[in-house]
Amino acid sequence: ALDPILQKSLVKDPAGRYQSAEELLGALRLLAAAETLERSLPEGSAERKRMQAGETAPAGTAPAPSGSRERTLIIVLAAVATLAIAGLIFVLLRP
């Protein structure tokens, strides 16, 4: 799962690499959030198998949470991802 992040970090052309440590940290945090979400899914569920295979859900769809704990986790992870993206945008647009 780290391979795409490492590959981008090692690109020869500096424009193709992460432009700051904050941008790299944001990518690592998103990866950690995805792995946390994967571990929270029931063993053997279709959603977990799809995540393990590296597949994404069709556009406009999301896996249906099986209970309130999972629903809360998804909401928290979505909020963390949103904050990470907002922080990344802030850092990139800062003069």
Steps between C-alpha positions, in 0.01 A plus 500: 500500500798731553639434153322788319609745771860377487504508121380861497760590762780357285407652162807657332315816393447719812168624358367143515589452869313616808567870527517508880519278804142600579382368163679168560358483852150558361542206260625278785208603721250417226663159460481441877133603502424260213674214681311580820175495305595168339573344840164621632307315230374150579740220400399356163265787409482609137618850595807366682590268210465788256726723711759223537500457122558873458169551323283805549124522516317620190462878482228634724476189716627420844502177696198469724607505865374200695446680831521827686864442605607454140291798390665718766846379393426584137381849596811560713731374225324718244545801730871420548549461125319829438720680753814346350400614152409848626836523676680389187318762293583765760869406495517490121323833454693682772713785356 
